[in-house]
Coordinates of C-alpha atoms and ligand atoms in Angstrom, one line a residue:
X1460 CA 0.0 0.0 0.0
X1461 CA 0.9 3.4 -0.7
X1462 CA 2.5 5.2 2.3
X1463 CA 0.1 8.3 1.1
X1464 CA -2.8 5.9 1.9
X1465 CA -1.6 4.7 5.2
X1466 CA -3.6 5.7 8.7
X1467 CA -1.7 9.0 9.8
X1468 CA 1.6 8.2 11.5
X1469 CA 0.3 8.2 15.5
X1470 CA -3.0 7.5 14.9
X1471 CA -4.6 3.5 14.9
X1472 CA -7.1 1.6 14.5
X1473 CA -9.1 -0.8 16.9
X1474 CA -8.8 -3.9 15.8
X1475 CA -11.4 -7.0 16.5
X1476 CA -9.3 -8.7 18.0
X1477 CA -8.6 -5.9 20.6
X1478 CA -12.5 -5.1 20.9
X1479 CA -13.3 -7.2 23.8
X1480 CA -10.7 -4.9 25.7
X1481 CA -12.1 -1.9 24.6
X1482 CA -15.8 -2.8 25.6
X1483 CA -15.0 -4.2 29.2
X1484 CA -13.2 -1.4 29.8
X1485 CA -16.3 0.9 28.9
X1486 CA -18.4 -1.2 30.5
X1487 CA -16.5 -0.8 33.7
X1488 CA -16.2 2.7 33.4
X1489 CA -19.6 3.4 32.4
X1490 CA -20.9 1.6 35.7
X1491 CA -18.5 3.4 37.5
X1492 CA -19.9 6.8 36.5
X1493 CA -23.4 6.0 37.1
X1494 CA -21.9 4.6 40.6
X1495 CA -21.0 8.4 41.6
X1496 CA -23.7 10.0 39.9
X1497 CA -22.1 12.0 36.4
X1498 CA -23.4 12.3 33.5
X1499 CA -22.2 12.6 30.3
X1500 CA -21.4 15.1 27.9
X1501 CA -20.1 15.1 24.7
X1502 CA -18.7 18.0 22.4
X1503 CA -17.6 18.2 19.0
X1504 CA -13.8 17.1 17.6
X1505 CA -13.2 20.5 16.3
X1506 CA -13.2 23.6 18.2
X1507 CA -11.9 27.5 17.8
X1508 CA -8.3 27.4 18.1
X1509 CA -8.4 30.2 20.3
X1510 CA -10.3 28.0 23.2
X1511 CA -7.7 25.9 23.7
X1512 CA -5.2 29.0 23.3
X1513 CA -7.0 30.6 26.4
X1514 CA -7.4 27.9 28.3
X1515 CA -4.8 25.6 27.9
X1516 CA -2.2 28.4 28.1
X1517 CA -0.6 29.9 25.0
X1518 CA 3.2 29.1 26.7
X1519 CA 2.5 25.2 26.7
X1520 CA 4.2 22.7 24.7
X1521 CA 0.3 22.1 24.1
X1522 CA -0.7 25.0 22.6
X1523 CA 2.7 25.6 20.8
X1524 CA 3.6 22.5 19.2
X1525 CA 0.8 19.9 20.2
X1526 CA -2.1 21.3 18.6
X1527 CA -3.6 20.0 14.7
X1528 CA -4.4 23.7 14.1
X1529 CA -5.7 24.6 10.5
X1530 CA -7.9 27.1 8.7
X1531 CA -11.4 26.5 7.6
X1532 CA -11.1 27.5 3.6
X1533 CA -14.3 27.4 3.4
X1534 CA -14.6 30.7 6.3
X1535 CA -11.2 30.8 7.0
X1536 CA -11.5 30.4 10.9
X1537 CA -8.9 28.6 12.8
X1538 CA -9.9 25.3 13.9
X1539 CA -8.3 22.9 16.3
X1540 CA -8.8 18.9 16.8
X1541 CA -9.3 18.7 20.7
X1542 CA -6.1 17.8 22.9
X1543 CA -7.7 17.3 25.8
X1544 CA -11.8 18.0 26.8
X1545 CA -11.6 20.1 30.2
X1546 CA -11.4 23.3 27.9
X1547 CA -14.7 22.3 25.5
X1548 CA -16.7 20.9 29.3
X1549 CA -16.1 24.6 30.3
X1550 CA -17.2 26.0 26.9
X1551 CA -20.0 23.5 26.4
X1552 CA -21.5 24.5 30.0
X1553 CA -21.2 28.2 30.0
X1554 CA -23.0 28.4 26.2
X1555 CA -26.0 25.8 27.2
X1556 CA -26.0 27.4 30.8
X1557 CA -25.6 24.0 32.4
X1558 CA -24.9 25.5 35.6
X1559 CA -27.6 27.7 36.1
X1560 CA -29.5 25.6 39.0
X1561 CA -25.8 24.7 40.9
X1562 CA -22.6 22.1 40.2
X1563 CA -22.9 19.9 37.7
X1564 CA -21.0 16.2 37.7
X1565 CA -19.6 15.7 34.3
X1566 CA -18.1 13.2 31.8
X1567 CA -16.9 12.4 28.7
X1568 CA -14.9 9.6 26.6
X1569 CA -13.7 9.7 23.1
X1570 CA -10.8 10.8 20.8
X1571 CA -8.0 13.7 21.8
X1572 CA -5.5 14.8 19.4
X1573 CA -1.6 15.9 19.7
X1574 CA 1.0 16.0 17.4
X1575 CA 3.7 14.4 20.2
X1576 CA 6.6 11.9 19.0
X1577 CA 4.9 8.6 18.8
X1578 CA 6.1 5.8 21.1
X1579 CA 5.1 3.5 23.2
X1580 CA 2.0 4.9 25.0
X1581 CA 2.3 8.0 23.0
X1582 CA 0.0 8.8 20.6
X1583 CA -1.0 11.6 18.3
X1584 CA -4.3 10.0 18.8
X1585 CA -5.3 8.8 21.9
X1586 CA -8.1 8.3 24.2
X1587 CA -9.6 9.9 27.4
X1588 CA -12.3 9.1 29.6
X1589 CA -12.4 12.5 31.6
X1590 CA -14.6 13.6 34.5
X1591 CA -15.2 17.4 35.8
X1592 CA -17.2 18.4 38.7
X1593 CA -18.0 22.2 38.0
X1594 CA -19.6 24.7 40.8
X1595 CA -17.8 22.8 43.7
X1596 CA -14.9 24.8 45.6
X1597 CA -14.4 22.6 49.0
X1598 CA -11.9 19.8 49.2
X1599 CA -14.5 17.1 49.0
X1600 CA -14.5 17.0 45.7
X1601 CA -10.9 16.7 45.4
X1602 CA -11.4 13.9 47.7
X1603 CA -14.2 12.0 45.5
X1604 CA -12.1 12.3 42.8
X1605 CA -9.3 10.1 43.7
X1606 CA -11.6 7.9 45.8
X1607 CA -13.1 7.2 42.2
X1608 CA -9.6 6.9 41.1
X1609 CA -8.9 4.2 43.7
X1610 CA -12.0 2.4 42.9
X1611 CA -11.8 2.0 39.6
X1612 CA -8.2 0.8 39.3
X1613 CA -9.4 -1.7 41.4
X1614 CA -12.4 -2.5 38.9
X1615 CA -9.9 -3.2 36.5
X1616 CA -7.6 -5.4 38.2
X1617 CA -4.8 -3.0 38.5
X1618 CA -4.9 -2.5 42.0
X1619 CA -1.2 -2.4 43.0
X1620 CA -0.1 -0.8 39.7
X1621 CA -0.6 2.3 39.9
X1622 CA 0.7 5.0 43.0
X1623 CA -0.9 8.8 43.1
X1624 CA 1.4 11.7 43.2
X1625 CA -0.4 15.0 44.7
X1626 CA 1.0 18.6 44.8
X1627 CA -1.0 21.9 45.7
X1628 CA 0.1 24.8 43.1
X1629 CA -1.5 27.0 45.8
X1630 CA -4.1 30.3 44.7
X1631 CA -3.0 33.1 42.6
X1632 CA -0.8 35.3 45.3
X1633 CA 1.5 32.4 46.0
X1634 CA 1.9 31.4 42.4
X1635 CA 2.7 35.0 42.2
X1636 CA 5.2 34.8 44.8
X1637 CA 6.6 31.7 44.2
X1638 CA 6.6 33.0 40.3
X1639 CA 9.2 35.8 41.2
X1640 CA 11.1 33.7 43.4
X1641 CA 11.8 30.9 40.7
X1642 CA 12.6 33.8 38.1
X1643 CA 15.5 35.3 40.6
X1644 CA 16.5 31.8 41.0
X1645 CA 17.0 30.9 37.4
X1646 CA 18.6 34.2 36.7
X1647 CA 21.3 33.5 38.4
X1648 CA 21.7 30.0 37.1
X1649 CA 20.9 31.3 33.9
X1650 CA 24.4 29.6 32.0
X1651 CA 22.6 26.4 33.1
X1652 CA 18.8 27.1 31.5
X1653 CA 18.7 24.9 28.1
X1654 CA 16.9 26.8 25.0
X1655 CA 13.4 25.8 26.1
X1656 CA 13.9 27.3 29.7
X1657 CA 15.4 30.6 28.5
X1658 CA 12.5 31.2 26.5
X1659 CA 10.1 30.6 29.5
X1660 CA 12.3 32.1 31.7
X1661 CA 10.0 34.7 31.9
X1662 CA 6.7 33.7 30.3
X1663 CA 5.8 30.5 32.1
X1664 CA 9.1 29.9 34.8
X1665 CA 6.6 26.9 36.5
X1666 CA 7.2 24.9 33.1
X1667 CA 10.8 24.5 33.8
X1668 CA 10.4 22.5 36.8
X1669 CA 8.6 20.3 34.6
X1670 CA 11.8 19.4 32.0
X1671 CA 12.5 16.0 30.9
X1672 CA 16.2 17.4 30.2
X1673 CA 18.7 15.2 32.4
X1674 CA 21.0 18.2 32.9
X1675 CA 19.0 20.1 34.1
X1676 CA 17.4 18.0 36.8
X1677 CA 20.1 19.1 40.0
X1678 CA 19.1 23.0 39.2
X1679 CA 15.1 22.1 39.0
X1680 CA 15.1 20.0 42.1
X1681 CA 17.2 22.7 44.3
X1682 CA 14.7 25.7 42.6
X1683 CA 12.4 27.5 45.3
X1684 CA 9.0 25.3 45.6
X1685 CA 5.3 26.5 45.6
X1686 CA 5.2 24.3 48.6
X1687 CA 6.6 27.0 50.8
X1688 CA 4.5 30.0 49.4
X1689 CA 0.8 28.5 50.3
X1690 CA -1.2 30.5 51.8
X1691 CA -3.5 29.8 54.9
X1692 CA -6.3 28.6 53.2
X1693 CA -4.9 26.8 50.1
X1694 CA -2.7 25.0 52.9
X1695 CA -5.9 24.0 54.9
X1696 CA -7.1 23.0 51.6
X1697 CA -4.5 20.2 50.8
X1698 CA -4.3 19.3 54.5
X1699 CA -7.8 18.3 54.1
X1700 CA -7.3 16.4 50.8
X1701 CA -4.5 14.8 52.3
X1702 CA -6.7 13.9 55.5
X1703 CA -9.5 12.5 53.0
X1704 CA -6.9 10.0 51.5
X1705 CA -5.7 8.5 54.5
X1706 CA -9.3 8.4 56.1
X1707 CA -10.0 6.4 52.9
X1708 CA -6.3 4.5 53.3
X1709 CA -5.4 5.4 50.3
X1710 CA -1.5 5.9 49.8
X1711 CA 0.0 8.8 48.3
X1712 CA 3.1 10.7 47.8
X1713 CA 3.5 14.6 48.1
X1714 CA 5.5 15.5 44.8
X1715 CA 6.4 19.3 45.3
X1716 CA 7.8 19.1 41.8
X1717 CA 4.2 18.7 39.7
X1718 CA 3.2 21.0 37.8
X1719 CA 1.1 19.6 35.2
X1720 CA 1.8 20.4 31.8
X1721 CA -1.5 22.7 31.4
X1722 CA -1.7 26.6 33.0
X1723 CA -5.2 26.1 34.3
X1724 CA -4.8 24.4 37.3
X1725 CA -4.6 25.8 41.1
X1726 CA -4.6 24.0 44.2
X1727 CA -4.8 20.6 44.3
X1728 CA -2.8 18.7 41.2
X1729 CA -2.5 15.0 41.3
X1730 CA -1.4 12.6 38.8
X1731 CA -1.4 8.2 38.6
X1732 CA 1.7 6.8 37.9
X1733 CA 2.8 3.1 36.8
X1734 CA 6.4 1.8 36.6
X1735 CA 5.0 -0.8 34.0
X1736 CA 4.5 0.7 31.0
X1737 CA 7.9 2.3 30.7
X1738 CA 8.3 5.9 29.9
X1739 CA 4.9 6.9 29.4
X1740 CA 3.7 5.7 32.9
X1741 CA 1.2 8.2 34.0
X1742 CA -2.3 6.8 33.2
X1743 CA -4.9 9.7 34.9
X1744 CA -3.8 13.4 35.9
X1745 CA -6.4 15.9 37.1
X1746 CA -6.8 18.9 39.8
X1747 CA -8.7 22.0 40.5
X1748 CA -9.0 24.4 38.0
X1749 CA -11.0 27.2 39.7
X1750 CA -10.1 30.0 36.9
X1751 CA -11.3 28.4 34.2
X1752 CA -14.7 29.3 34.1
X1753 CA -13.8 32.8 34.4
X1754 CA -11.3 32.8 32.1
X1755 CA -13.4 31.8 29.1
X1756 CA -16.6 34.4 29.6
X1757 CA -18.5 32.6 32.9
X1758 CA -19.6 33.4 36.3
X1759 CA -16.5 32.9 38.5
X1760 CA -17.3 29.1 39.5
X1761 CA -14.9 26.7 40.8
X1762 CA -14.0 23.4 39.4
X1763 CA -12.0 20.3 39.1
X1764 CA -11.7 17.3 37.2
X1765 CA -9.1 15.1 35.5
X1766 CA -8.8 12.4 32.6
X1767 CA -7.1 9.2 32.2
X1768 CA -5.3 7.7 28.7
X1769 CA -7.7 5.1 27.4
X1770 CA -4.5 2.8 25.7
X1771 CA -2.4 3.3 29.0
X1772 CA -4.9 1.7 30.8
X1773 CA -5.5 -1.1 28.2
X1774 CA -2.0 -1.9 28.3
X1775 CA -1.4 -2.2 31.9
X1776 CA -4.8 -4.6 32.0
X1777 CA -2.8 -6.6 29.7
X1778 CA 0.5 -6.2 31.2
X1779 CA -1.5 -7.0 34.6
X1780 CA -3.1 -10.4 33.2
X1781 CA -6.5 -8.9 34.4
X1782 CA -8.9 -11.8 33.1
X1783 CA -10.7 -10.5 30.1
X1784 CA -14.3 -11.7 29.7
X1785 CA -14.8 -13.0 25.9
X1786 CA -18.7 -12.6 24.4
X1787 CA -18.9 -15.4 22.3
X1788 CA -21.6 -16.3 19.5
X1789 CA -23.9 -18.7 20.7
X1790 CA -24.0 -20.3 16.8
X1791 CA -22.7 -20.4 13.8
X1792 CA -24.6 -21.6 11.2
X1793 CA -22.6 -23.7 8.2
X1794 CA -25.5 -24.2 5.3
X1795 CA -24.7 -25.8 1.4
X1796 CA -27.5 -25.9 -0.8
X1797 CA -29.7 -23.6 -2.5
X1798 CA -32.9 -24.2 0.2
X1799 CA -30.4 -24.9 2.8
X1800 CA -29.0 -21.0 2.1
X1801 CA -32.8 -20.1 2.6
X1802 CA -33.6 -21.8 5.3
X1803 CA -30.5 -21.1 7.3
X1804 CA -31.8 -17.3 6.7
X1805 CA -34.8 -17.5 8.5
X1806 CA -33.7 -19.7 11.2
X1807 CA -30.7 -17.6 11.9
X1808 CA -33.3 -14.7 12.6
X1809 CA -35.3 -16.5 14.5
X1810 CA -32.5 -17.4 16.7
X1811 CA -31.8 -13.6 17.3
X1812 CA -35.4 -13.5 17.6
X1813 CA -34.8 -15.4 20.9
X1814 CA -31.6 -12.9 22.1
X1815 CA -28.7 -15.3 20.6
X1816 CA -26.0 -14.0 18.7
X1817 CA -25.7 -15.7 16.1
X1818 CA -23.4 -15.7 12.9
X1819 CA -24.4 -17.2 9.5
X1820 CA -21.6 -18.4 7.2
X1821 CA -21.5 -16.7 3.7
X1822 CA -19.7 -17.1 0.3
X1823 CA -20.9 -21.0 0.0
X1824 CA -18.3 -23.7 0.5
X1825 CA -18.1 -27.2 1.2
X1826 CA -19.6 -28.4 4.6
X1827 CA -15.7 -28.8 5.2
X1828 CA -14.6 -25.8 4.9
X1829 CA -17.4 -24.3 6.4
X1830 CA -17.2 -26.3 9.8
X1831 CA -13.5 -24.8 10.2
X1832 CA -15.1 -21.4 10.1
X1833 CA -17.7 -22.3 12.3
X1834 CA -14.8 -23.5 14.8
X1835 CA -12.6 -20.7 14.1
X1836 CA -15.7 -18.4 15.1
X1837 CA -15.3 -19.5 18.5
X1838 CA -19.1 -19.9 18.4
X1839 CA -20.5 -22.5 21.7
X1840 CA -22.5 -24.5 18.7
X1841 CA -22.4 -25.1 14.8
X1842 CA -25.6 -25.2 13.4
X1843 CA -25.6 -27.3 10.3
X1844 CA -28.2 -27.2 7.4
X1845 CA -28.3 -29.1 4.4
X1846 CA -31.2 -29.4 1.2
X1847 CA -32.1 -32.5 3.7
X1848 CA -32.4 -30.8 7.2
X1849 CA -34.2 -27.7 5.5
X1850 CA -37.0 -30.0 3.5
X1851 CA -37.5 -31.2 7.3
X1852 CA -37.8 -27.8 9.3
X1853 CA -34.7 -29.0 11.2
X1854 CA -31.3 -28.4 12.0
X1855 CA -28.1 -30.3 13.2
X1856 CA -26.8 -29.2 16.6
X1857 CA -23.5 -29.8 17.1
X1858 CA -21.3 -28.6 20.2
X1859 CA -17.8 -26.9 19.3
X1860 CA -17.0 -26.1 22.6
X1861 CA -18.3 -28.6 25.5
X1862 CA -18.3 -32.4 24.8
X1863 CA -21.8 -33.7 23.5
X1864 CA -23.5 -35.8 20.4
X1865 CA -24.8 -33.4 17.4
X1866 CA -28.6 -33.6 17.1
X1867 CA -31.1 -33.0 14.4
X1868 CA -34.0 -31.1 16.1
X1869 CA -36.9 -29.5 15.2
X1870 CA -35.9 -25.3 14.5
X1871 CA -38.5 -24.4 17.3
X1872 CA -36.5 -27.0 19.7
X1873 CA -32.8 -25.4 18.5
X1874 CA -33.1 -21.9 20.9
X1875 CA -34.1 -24.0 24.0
X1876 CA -30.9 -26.7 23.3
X1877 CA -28.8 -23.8 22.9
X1878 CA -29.8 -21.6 26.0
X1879 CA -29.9 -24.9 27.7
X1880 CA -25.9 -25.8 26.7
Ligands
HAM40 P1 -3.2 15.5 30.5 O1 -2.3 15.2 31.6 O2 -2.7 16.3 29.4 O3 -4.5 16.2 31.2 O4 -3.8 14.1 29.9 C1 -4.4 13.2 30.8 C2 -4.0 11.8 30.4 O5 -4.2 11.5 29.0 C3 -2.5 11.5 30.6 O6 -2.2 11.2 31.9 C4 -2.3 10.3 29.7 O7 -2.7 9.1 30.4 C5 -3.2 10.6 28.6 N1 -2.5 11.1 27.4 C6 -2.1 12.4 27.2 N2 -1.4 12.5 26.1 C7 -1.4 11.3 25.5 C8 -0.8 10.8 24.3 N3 -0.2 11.6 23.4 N4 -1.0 9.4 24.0 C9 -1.6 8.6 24.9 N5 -2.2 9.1 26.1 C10 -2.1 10.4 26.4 C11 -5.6 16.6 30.5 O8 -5.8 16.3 29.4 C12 -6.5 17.4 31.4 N6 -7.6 17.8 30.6 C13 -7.0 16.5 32.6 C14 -8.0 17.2 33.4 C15 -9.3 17.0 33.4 N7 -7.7 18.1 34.4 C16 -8.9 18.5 34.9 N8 -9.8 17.9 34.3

């Protein structure tokens, strides 16, 4: 195939044979939700590039270098695929008014888009299942958040996996504070700043604590922290979060050092980590956000949220050996002959009829060729018709998967043998 016909370098297809992954996990997570009472939401792909500009930050790697930004020929406005949803959650529920009776409980799944180096875990697309609880300012919903977290790693057998790094980034006045601080630190350790933290030197300082560059790692860790600079009430803030996770026994680590990669954030920052998928090992990263609203045109509200990476999360189930439950047809239904082909038709539908699942074998073939199909179907029962069985109203049963004799019964007999098996 033609490499200009190829999926877009980052960006894959689900396979079948990954689907029953895919589902279990939705399934989970779909129970989950209702468990804690959200409801979803769900926003268009494409938004105004100047959304995610404003809310994202416009000094982000994000917003400068992430982002599949193009113009509209048809209008020429500037479009952008979605990187992440917290920023269309806010637009969506300031334009519908969605808060205009109190906080809402949100969330969302689907695709996110960001032109990153592909690797392992890495995508350019990838997949989120995001939450965000909008019009709620104490700690308690910090709290419910991560108890959620908790839970649900354990729905998916990763209990154990994963360990949750929290950080408070503290109101506006100490980010202030600490902001200055940081800049008269790297100032004077200027000859050590690479090219990335010179230019944010004095744009976005916070982002260089979070380089990946090892040289620069001894500097970052010895830079003044946010930590000190709380104020009274975003400390009493974290103390309660922290209180709320070991009331719940839930073990955590303060990381003084997070910063999240996005400018929206305040207070409380948190992110899941797991040493088993190798570089890309945080799976869910969220915090309070309580600018946001304002920021893009609403009624000051308060707000937090976070999202986790869909194939991170597949991939540790996997690398976990969490049991996957398979789904499979009840029959498969191998016919040769012309009324055979006609009967099979309607007793196939009668069968769904009945709630089976059932799968009728096309394209003709010998009764050979067609049993291997019906075996390599993974189907509990073949159901064979021939010009004989057909002329009769029957149908051969025969089990593929348990032990048993094949029998011809009557069609109207086949759905109570197969329910029964
Ligand atoms: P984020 O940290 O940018 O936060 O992304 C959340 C999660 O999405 C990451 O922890 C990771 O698991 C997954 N992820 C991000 N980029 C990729 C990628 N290129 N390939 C595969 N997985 C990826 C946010 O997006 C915020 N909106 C979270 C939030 C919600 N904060 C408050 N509410």
């Amino acid at each position: 195939m033609s490499d200009s016909l190829r999926a877009v370098r980052g960006m894959n297809d689900m396979l079948p044979a990954e689907g029953a992954l895919w589902r279990q996990f939705e399934a989970i997570v779909r129970d989950w939700l209702a468990a804690y009472g959200y409801q979803e939401l769900r926003t268009p792909i494409l938004e105004h590039t100047a959304l995610f500009k404003r809310a994202i930050g416009e000094v982000t790697d994000i917003v400068e270098k992430e982002m599949y930004t193009f113009v509209d020929e048809l209008n020429g406005e500037s479009l952008t695929l979605r990187p992440e949803g917290t920023a269309s959650c806010v637009r969506a529920a300031i334009e519908n008014n969605l808060l205009f009776d109190g906080g809402k409980r949100l969330w969302y799944m689907g695709p996110m888009f960001r032109h990153e180096r592909p690797q392992k875990g890495r995508y350019r697309q990838f997949h989120q299942v995001g939450i965000e609880a909008l019009g709620y300012a104490g700690p308690d919903l910090d709290i419910e958040h991560l108890l959620m977290g908790a839970r649900l790693w354990k729905q998916l057998g990763l209990a154990g996996c994963v360990t949750l790094e929290i950080n408070s980034l503290g109101g506006a006045e100490s980010r202030a504070r600490h902001r200055q601080k940081l800049i008269e630190y790297f100032e004077a350790h200027r000859a050590q700043l690479d090219e990335d933290a010179q230019r944010r030197l004095y744009t976005n300082p916070l982002r260089i604590l979070d380089t990946k560059n090892p040289a620069m790692q001894d500097l970052v860790s010895a830079a003044p922290r946010l930590m000190d600079e709380l104020d009274a009430e975003a400390r009493r803030h974290f103390d309660a979060v922290q209180q709320g996770l070991t009331d719940a026994g839930i073990a955590f680590k303060v990381n003084p050092r997070l910063v999240r990669g996005l400018d929206y954030y305040n207070y409380t920052v948190y992110e899941w980590v797991t040493d088993r998928l190798g570089a890309q090992g945080t799976v869910c990263a969220g915090g309070r956000y309580d600018g946001l609203v304002a920021q893009l045109g609403g009624k000051p509200t308060p707000a937090c949220g976070f999202a986790m990476g869909v194939e991170r999360l597949l991939a540790l189930m996997q690398e976990a050996g969490t049991p996957i439950a398979s789904d499979p047809l009840d029959a498969y239904v191998v016919n040769v002959g012309e009324a055979a082909a006609r009967f099979a038709l309607q007793a196939a539908e009668r069968l769904r009829d009945a709630g089976l699942k059932v799968a009728l074998h096309g394209g003709g073939g010998s009764f050979k060729s067609q049993m291997k199909k019906a075996d390599a179907s993974g189907a509990r029962f073949a159901l064979i018709i021939g010009d004989d069985e057909a002329q009769a109203g029957e149908v051969s049963v025969k089990p593929l998967r348990a032990g048993g004799e094949q029998q011809r019964v009557k069609l109207d007999n086949v759905t109570q043998l197969l329910k029964k098996g």
